[in-house]
Each structure stands twice: as C-alpha cells, then as structure tokens.
mmCIF file of C-alpha atoms and ligand atoms in Angstrom:
data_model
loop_
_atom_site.group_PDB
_atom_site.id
_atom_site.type_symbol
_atom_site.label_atom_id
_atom_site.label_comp_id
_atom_site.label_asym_id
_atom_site.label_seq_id
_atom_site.Cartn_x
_atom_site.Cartn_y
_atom_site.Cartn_z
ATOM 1 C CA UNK A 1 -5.750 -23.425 11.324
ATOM 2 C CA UNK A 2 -7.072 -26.145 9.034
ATOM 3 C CA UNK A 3 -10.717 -26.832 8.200
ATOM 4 C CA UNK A 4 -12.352 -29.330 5.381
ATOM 5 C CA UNK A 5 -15.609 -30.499 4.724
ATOM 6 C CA UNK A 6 -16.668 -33.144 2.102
ATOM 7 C CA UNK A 7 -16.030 -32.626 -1.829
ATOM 8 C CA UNK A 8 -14.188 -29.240 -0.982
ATOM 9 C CA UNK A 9 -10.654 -28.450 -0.837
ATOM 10 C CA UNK A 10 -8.734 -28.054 2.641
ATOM 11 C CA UNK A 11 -9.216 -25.041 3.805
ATOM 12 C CA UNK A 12 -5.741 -23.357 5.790
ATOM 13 C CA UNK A 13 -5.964 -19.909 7.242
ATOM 14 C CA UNK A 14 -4.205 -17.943 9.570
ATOM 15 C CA UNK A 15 -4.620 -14.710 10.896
ATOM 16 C CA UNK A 16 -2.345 -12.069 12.874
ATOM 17 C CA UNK A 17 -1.312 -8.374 13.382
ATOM 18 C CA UNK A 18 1.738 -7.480 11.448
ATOM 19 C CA UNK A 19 3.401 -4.195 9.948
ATOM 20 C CA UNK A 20 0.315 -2.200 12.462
ATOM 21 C CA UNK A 21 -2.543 -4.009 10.995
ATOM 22 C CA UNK A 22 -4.614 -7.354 10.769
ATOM 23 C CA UNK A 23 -3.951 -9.531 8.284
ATOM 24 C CA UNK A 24 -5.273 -12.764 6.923
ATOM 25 C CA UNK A 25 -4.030 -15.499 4.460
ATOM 26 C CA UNK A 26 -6.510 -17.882 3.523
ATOM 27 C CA UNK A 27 -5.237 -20.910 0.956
ATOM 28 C CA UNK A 28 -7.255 -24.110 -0.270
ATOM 29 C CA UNK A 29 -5.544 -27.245 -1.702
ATOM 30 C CA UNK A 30 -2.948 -30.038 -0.925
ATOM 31 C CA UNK A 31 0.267 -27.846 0.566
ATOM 32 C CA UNK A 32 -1.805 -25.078 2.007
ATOM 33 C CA UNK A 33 -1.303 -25.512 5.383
ATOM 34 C CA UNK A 34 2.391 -24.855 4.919
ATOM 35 C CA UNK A 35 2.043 -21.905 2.333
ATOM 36 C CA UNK A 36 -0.277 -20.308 4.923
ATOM 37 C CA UNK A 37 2.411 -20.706 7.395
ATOM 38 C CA UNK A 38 5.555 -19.949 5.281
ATOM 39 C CA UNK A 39 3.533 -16.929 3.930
ATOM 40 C CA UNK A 40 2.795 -15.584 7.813
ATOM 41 C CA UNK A 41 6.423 -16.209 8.750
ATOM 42 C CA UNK A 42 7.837 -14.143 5.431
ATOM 43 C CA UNK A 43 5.608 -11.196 6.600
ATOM 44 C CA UNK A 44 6.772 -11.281 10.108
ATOM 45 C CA UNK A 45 10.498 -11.605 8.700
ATOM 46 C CA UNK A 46 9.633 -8.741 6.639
ATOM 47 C CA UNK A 47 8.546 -6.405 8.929
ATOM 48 C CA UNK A 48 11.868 -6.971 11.418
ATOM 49 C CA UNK A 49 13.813 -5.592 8.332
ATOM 50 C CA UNK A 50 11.550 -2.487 7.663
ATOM 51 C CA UNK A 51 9.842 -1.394 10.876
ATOM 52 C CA UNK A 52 10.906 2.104 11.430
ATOM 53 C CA UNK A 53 9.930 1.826 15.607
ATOM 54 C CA UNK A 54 11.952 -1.547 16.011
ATOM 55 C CA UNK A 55 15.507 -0.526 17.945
ATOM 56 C CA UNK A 56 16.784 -3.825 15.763
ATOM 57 C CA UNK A 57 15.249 -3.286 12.253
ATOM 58 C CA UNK A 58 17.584 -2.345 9.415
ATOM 59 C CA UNK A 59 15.397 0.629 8.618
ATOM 60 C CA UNK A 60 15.803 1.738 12.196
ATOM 61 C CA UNK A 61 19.619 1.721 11.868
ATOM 62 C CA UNK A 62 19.270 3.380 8.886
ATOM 63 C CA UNK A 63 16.948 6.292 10.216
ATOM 64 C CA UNK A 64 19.541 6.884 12.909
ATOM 65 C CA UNK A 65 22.839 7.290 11.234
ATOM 66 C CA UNK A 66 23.995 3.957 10.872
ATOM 67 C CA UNK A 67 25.062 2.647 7.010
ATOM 68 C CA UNK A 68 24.293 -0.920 7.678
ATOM 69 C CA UNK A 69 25.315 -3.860 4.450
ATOM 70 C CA UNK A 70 21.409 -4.326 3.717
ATOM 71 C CA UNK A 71 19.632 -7.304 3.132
ATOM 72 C CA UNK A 72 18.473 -8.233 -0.700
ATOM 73 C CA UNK A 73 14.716 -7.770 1.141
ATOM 74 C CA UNK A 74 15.589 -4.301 2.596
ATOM 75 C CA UNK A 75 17.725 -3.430 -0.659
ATOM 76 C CA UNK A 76 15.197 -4.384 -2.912
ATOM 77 C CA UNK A 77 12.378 -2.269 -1.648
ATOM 78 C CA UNK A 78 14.768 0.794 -1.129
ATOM 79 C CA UNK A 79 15.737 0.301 -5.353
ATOM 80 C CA UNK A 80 11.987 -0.143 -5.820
ATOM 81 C CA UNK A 81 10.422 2.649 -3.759
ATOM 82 C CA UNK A 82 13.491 5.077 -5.713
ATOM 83 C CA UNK A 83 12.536 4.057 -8.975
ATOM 84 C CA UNK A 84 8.319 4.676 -8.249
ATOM 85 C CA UNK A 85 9.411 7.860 -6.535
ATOM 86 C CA UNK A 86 11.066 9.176 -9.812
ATOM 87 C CA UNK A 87 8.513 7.480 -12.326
ATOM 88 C CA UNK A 88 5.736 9.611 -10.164
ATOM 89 C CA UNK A 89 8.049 12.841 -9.751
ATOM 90 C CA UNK A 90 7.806 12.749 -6.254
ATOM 91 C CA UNK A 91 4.236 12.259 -5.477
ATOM 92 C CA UNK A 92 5.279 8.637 -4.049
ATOM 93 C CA UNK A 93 8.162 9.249 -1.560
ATOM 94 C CA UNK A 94 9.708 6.856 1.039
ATOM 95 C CA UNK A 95 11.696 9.508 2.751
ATOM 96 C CA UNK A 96 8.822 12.050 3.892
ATOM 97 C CA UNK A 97 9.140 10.306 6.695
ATOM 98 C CA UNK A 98 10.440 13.071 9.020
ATOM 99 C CA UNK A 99 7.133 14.614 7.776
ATOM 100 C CA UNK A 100 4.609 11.532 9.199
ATOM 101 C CA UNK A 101 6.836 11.908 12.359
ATOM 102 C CA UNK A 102 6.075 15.353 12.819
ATOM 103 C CA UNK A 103 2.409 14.993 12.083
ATOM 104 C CA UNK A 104 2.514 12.462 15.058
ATOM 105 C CA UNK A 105 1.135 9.953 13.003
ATOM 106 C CA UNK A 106 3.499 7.152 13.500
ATOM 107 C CA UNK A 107 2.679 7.253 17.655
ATOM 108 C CA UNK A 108 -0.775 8.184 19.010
ATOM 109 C CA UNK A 109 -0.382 12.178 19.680
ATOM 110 C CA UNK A 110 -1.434 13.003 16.279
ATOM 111 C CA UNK A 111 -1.560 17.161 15.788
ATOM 112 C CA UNK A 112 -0.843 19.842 13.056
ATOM 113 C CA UNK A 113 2.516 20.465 13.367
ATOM 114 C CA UNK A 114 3.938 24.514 13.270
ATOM 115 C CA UNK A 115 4.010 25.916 9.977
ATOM 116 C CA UNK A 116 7.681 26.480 10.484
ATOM 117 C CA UNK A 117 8.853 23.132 11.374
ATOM 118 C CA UNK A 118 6.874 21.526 8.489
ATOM 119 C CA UNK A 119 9.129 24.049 5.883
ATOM 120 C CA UNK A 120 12.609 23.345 7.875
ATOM 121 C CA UNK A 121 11.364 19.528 7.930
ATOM 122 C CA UNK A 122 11.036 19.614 3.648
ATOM 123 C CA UNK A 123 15.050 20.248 3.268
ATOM 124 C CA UNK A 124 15.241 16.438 4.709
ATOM 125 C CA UNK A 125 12.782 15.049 2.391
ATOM 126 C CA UNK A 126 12.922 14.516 -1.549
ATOM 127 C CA UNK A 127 13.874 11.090 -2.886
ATOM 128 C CA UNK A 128 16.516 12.496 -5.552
ATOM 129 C CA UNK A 129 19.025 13.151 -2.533
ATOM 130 C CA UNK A 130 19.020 9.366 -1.833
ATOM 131 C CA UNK A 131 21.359 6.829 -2.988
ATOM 132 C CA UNK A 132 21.615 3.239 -3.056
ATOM 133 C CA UNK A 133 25.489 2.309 -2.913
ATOM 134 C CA UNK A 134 27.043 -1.186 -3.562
ATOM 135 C CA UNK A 135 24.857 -2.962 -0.661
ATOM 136 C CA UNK A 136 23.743 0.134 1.225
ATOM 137 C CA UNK A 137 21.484 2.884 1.011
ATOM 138 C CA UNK A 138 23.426 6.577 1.036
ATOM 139 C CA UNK A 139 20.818 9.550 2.658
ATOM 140 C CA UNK A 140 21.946 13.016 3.585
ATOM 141 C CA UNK A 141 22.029 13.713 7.301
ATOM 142 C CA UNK A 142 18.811 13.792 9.279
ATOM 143 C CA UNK A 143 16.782 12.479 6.184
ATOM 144 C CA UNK A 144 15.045 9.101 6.965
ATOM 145 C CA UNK A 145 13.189 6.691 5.005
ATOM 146 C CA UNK A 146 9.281 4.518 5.171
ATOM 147 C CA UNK A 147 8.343 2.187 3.264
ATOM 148 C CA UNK A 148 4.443 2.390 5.229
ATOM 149 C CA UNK A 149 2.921 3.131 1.741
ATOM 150 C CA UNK A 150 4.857 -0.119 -0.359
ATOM 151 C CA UNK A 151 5.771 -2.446 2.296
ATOM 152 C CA UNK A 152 2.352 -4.536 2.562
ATOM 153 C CA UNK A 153 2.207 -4.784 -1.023
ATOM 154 C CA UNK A 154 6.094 -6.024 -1.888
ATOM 155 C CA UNK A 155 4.493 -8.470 1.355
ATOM 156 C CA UNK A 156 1.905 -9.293 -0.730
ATOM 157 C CA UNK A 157 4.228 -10.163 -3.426
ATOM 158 C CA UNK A 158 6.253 -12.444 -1.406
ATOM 159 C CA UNK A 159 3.071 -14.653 0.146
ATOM 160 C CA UNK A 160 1.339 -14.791 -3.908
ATOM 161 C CA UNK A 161 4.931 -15.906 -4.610
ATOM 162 C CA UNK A 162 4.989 -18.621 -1.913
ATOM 163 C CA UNK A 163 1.525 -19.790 -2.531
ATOM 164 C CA UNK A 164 2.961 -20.635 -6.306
ATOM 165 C CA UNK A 165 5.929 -22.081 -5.200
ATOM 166 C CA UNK A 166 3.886 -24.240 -2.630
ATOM 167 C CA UNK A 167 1.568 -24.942 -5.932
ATOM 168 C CA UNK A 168 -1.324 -23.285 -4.182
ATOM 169 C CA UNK A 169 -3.884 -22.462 -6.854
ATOM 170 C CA UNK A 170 -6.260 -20.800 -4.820
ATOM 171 C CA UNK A 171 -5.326 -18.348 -2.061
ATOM 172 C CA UNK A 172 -6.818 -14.745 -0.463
ATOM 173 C CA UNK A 173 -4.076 -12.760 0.809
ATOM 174 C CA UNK A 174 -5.375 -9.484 2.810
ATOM 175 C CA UNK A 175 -2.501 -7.803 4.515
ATOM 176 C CA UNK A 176 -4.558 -4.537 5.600
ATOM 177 C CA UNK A 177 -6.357 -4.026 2.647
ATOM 178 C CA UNK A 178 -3.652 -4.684 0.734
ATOM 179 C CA UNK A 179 -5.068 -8.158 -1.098
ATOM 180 C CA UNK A 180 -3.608 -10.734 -3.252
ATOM 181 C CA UNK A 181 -6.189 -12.913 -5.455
ATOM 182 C CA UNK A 182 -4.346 -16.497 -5.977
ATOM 183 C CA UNK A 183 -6.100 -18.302 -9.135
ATOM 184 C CA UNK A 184 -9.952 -18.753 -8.439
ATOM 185 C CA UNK A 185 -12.168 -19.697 -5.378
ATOM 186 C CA UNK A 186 -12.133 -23.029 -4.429
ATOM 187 C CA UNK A 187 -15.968 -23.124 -6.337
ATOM 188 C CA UNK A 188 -14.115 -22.370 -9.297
ATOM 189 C CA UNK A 189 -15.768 -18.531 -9.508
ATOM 190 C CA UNK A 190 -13.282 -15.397 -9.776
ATOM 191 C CA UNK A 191 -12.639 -14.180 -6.275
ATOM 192 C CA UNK A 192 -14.562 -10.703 -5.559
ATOM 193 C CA UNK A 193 -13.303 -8.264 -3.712
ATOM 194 C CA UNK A 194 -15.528 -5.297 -2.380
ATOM 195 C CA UNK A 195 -13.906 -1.376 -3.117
ATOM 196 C CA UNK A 196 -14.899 0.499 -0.510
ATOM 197 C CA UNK A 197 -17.203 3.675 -0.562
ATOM 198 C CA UNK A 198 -15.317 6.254 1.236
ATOM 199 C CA UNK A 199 -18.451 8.525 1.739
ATOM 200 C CA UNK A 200 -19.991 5.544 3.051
ATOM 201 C CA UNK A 201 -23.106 5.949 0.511
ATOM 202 C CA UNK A 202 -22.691 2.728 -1.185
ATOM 203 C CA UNK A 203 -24.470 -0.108 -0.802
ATOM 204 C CA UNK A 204 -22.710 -2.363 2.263
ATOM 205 C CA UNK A 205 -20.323 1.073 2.263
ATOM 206 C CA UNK A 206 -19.109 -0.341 -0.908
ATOM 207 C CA UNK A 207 -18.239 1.581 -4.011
ATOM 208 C CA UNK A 208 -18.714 -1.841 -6.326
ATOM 209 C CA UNK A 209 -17.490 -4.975 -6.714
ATOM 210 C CA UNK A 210 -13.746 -6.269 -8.438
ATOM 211 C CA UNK A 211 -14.065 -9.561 -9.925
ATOM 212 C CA UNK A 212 -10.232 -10.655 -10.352
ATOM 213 C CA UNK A 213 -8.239 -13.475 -10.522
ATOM 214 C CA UNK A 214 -3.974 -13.335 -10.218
ATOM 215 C CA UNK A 215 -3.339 -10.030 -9.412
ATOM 216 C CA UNK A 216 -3.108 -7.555 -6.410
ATOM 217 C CA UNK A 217 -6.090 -5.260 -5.772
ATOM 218 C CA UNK A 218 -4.394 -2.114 -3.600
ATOM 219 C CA UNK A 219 -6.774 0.565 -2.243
ATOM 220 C CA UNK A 220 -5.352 4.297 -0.597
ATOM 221 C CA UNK A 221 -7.115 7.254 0.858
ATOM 222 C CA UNK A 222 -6.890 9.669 3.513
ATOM 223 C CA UNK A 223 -10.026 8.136 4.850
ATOM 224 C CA UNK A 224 -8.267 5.363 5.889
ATOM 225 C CA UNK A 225 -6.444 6.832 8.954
ATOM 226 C CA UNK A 226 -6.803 10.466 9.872
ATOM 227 C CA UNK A 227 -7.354 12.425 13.121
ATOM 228 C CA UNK A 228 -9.337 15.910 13.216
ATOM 229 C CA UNK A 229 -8.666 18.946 14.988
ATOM 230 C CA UNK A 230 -10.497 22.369 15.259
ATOM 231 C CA UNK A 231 -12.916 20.631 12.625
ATOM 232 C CA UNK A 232 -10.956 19.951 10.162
ATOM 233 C CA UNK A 233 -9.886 16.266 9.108
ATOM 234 C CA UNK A 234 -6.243 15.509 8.390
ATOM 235 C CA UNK A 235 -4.918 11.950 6.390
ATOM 236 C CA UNK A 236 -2.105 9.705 6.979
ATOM 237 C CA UNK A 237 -0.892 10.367 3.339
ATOM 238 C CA UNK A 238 1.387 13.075 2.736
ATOM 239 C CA UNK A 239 1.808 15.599 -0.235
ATOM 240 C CA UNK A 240 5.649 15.635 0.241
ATOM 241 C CA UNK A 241 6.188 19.007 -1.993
ATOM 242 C CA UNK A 242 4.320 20.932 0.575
ATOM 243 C CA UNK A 243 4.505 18.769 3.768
ATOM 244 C CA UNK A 244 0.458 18.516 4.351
ATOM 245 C CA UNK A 245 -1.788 15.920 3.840
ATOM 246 C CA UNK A 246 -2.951 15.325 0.447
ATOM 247 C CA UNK A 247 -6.006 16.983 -0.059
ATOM 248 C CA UNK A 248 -7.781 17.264 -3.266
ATOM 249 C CA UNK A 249 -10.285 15.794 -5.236
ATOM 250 C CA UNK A 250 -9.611 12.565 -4.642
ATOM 251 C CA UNK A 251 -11.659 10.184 -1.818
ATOM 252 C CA UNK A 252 -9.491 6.731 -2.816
ATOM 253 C CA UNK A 253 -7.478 5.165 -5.085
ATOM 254 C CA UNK A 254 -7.146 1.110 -6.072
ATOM 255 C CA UNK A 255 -4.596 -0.122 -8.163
ATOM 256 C CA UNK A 256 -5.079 -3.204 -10.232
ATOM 257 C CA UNK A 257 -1.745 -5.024 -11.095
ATOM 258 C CA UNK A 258 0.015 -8.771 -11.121
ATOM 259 C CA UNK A 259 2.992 -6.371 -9.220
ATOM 260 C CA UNK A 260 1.256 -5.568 -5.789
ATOM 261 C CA UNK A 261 4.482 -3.676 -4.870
ATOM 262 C CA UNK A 262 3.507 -1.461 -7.714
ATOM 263 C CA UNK A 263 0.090 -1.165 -7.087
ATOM 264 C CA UNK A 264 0.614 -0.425 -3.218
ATOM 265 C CA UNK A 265 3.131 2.291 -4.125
ATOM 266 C CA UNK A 266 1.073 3.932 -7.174
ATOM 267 C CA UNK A 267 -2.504 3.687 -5.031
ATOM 268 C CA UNK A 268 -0.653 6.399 -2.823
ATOM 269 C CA UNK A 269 1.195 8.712 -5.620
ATOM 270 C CA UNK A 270 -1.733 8.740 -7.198
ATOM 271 C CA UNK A 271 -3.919 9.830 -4.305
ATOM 272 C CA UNK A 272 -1.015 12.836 -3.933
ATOM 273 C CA UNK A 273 -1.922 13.639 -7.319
ATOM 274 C CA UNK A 274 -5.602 14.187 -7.190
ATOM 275 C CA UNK A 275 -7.808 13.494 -9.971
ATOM 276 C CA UNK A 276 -6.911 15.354 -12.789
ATOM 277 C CA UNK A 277 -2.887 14.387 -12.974
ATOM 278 C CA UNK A 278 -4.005 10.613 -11.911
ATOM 279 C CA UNK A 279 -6.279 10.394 -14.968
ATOM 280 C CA UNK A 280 -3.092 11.446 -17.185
ATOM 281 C CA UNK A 281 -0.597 9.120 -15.558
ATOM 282 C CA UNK A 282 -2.915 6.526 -16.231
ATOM 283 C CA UNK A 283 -3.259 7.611 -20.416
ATOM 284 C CA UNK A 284 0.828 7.863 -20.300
ATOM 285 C CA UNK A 285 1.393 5.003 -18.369
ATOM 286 C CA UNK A 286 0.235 1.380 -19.027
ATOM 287 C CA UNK A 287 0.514 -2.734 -17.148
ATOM 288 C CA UNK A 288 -1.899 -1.375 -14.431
ATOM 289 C CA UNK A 289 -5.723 -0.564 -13.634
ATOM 290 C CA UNK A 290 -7.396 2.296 -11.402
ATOM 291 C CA UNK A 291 -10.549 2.957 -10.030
ATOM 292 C CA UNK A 292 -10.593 6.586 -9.061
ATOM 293 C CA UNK A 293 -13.464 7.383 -6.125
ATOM 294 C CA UNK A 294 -14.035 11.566 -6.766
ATOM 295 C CA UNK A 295 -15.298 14.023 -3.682
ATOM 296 C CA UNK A 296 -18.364 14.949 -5.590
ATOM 297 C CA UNK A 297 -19.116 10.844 -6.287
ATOM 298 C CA UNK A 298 -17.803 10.578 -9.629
ATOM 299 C CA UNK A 299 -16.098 7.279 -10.030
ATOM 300 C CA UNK A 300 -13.261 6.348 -12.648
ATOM 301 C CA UNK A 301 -11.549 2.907 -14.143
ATOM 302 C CA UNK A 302 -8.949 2.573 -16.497
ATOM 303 C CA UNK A 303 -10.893 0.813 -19.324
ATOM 304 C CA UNK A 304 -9.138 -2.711 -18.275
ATOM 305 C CA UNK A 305 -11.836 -3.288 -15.633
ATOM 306 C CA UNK A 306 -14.558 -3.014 -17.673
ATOM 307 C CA UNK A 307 -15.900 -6.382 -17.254
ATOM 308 C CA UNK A 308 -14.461 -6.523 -13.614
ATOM 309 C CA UNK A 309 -15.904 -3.626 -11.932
ATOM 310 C CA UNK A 310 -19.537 -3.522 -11.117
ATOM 311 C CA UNK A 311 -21.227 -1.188 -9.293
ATOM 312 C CA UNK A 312 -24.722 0.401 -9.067
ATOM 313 C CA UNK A 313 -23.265 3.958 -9.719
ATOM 314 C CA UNK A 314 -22.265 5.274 -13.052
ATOM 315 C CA UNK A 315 -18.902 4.517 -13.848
ATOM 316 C CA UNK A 316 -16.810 6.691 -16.029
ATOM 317 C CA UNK A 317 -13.957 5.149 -18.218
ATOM 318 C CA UNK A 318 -10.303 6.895 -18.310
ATOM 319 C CA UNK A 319 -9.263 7.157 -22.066
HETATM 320 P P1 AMP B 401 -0.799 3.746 1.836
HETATM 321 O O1 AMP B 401 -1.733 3.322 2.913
HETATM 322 O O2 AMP B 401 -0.173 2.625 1.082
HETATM 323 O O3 AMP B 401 -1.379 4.767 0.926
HETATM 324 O O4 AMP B 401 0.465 4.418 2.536
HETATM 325 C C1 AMP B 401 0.355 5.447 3.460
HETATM 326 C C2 AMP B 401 1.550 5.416 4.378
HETATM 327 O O5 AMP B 401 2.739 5.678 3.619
HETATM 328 C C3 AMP B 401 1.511 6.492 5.454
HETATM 329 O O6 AMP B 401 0.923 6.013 6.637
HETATM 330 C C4 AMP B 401 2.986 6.845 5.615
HETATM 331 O O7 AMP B 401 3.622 5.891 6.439
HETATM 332 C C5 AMP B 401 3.533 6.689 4.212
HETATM 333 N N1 AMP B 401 3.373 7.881 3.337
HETATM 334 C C6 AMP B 401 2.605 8.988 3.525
HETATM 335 N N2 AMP B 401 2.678 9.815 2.469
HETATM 336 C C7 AMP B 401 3.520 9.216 1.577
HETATM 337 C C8 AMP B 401 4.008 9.574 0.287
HETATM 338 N N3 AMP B 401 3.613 10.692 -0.335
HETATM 339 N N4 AMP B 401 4.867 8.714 -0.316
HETATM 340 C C9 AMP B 401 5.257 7.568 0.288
HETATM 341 N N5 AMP B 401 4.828 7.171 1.495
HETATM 342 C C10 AMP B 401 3.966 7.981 2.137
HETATM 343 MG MG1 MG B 402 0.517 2.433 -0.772
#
C-alpha cells in the first residue's frame, strides 16, 4: 500500500497475520515500498522455517525425530536461543515446549494439565541436553524445541535490517508487539511507543510512554494470552523448572535493545524471574534497558530510560 501527500515523505505500509499474530510494517522515504515488501516476505519466509504446527517447517521435522541439515535462519536462532537460555540459567528456554503443548496452549483446548504429566513432561525439557552439531541441532528423544518467545524479535531484526539495506531512514516495525523503531518519524520527532498497563489503570491502559529511536522495544507478560479455569488465571509463559506458568510479582516486562532478538528473548526470562532476580540481572548485566510493571503498581527502568520513559506514575530507577 502506498500513500503521499504534499511536502511529506511516501508513505508504504503493509499489514498481515504471520507467526499467530497481526503485524504491521510501516516505512517512509524513496525505496519504501520495496523494504515494506521485502520485509513482509522475510517474515513469511521466516515463519515456514520455525512454525512448530507446519507438517513442512524445519522445526516441525525437528520436533518429530527427523535431524534435518538446517538453514543459517533456523541454525542461527537455535545457537541464539542456547546461548540466552544459559546466560539466564534456564529461565528463557526454547525446548519447554512439550510443556506449552500440554497446557493446550499452542491449539484452542487450553486446561491445567495433571500434576503427574507436567513432572514426567520436565525430563524432556532443559536446554543443557541440547546440541547444535555441524549444521544440525542434536535433542534427546521426545524433547522438542519453540522459538514462540524469540522468533518475532530475530523477525524484527531481519525487517530493521532490510529497511537499512533498502536505506530506509524511517520505519515502524510491529510484529505483535514486538516493535522495531527505524531512525525518526517522518516529522523528524523520536517515534513513541505506548507500554502497556497490564492492570489496565493507566491512562489509555498505558503504563507511560517510550520515546526511542534505533532500537527494538519488546514487551512480555502473562497478561498477554492466558485462559482461566475454576477462577484462577493461567499465562502463556512458562516457568520451565517447575512446568507452571510463571507467576510472581511481575505484571510485564519490556526490553530496550538495538538486538530485538535479545530483547524478545530476555522480556520473557525475565518475566520467569519475577522482580527481585530481574532487578539483579539487570545490575550484573549491561547493553540493554527494562521497564519492570510490579503486581502491587510499582514500576521499574534501568536508569538508561531516564529521559525516554514518561509516565504519570512514579517511576523507580534499578541501580
Ligand atoms: P513472549 O511472548 O515472547 O514472552 O513468549 C512467550 C511464548 O514463548 C509462549 O507462547 C511459548 O510459545 C514460549 N515460551 C513460554 N515459556 C517460555 C520460556 N520460559 N522460555 C522460552 N519460551 C517460552
Ligand atoms: Mg519473548
């Protein structure tokens, strides 16, 4: 889709449902019709690789035996998710998978599984049992791997990186939440991204306001897809050491990084790891902001945002 008006820059946009969400990619300038388009295309090739329901995705193979030669997409993400899964002991884990499944919350019958099946279900999960050999990935038998909680962002990655090599210097990227800021709005302002007020007490719903230029902006929570039964409310985002949702003190996490791979994959360890542990990977660990939302209202950013973050709440630094 292509707009323009007098004095402003053409305006390219497209937007489509991809990896189980919508997502947009919005780009201003000479070339951004074909950025938009090359961007929307490397998504869609993306998620062929990775989808975990496609009978023809590499992942798929993977999950069901096979040993495929992987692609340097598939590959890559695999060596990446690894690494983040050891850098966060475990709190970040592609291969809880078997875990989501049993939840049902990779198909529409979502339910609390039996207490047994959740413990005999653990033995195939923990990220230190899997291998990446020559060009393939080595698992023990039954374990399977899901890259839901990094895939948007490395996809995120790939569009900011197409928008530069299309010399796009303006661009929105929003792949289900998972947003890429390219240079500045077309009016020359920082773009401004809105971080969501999980207790919906905010004003708009929102928690405050990012203003960011060149970087990903990543936001997690249990909030964001859950199902509740007998009263109680169960999250998408697994605590793989005991097999239940995370639950803590924690309403949502957003990561602030260049790397949106790394902030995708480190907006859900940290949500495993609930305020307290967050806070202090964030003091041991630098080249990326947080805003933590707390339970009780509290909120928290890494000192970096500072003169980013607004909001009409009090806002506590992390040092
Ligand atoms: P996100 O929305 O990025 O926080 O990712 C959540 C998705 O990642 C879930 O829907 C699952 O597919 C997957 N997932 C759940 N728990 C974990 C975990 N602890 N580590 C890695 N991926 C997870
Ligand atoms: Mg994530």
């Amino acid at each position: 889709m292509l707009t323009s008006c007098a004095n402003s820059p053409t305006k390219s946009q497209e937007n489509f449902f991809a990896m189980d969400t919508y997502m947009t990619v919005e780009a201003y300038g000479e070339n951004a019709e074909k950025a938009v388009l090359e961007a929307k295309e490397a998504v869609v090739n993306l998620e062929k690789l990775l989808s975990v329901n496609d009978e023809n995705s590499e992942i798929y193979a993977v999950n069901h035996g096979k040993s495929p030669d992987l692609s340097e997409e598939t590959f890559d993400l695999i060596t990446l998710s690894l690494d983040i899964a050891e850098k966060t002991h475990g709190a970040f884990d592609p291969t809880v998978y078997p875990i989501t499944v049993a939840w049902g919350f990779t198909t529409d019958e979502k339910h609390v599984p039996e207490s047994g099946e959740i413990v005999s279900l653990l033995e195939k999960v923990g990220y230190e049992k899997a291998a990446v050999s020559g060009k393939k990935v080595v698992l023990q038998e039954g374990m399977k791997l899901d890259f839901g909680g990094i895939a948007k962002g490395y996809a995120s990655d790939k569009c900011a990186e197409i928008m530069r090599e299309n010399g796009v210097e303006s661009a929105i990227i929003n792949l289900g939440g998972n947003v890429y800021a390219i240079g500045k709005r077309p009016d020359g302002n920082l773009w401004r991204i809105g971080v969501a007020d999980p207790s919906g007490e905010g004003v708009e719903d929102r928690a405050g306001l990012l203003s960011v230029s060149d970087c990903a902006v990543v936001t997690s929570g249990n909030y964001q897809r859950s199902f509740t039964q007998n009263g109680i409310t169960y999250g998408h985002i697994i605590d793989p050491k005991t097999g239940y949702p995370a639950d803590n003190d924690l309403l949502s996490v957003t990561v602030v990084a260049a790397d949106g791979t790394l902030c995708d994959a480190l907006s859900t360890a940290l949500f495993v790891m609930g305020l307290e542990e967050a806070e202090k990977f964030c003091r041991e660990n630098g080249g990326f902001d947080v805003i933590l939302i707390a339970k009780d209202g509290e909120i928290y950013v890494t000192e970096g945002l500072s003169d980013k973050f607004t909001s009409e709440r009090t806002v506590h630094t992390i040092s």
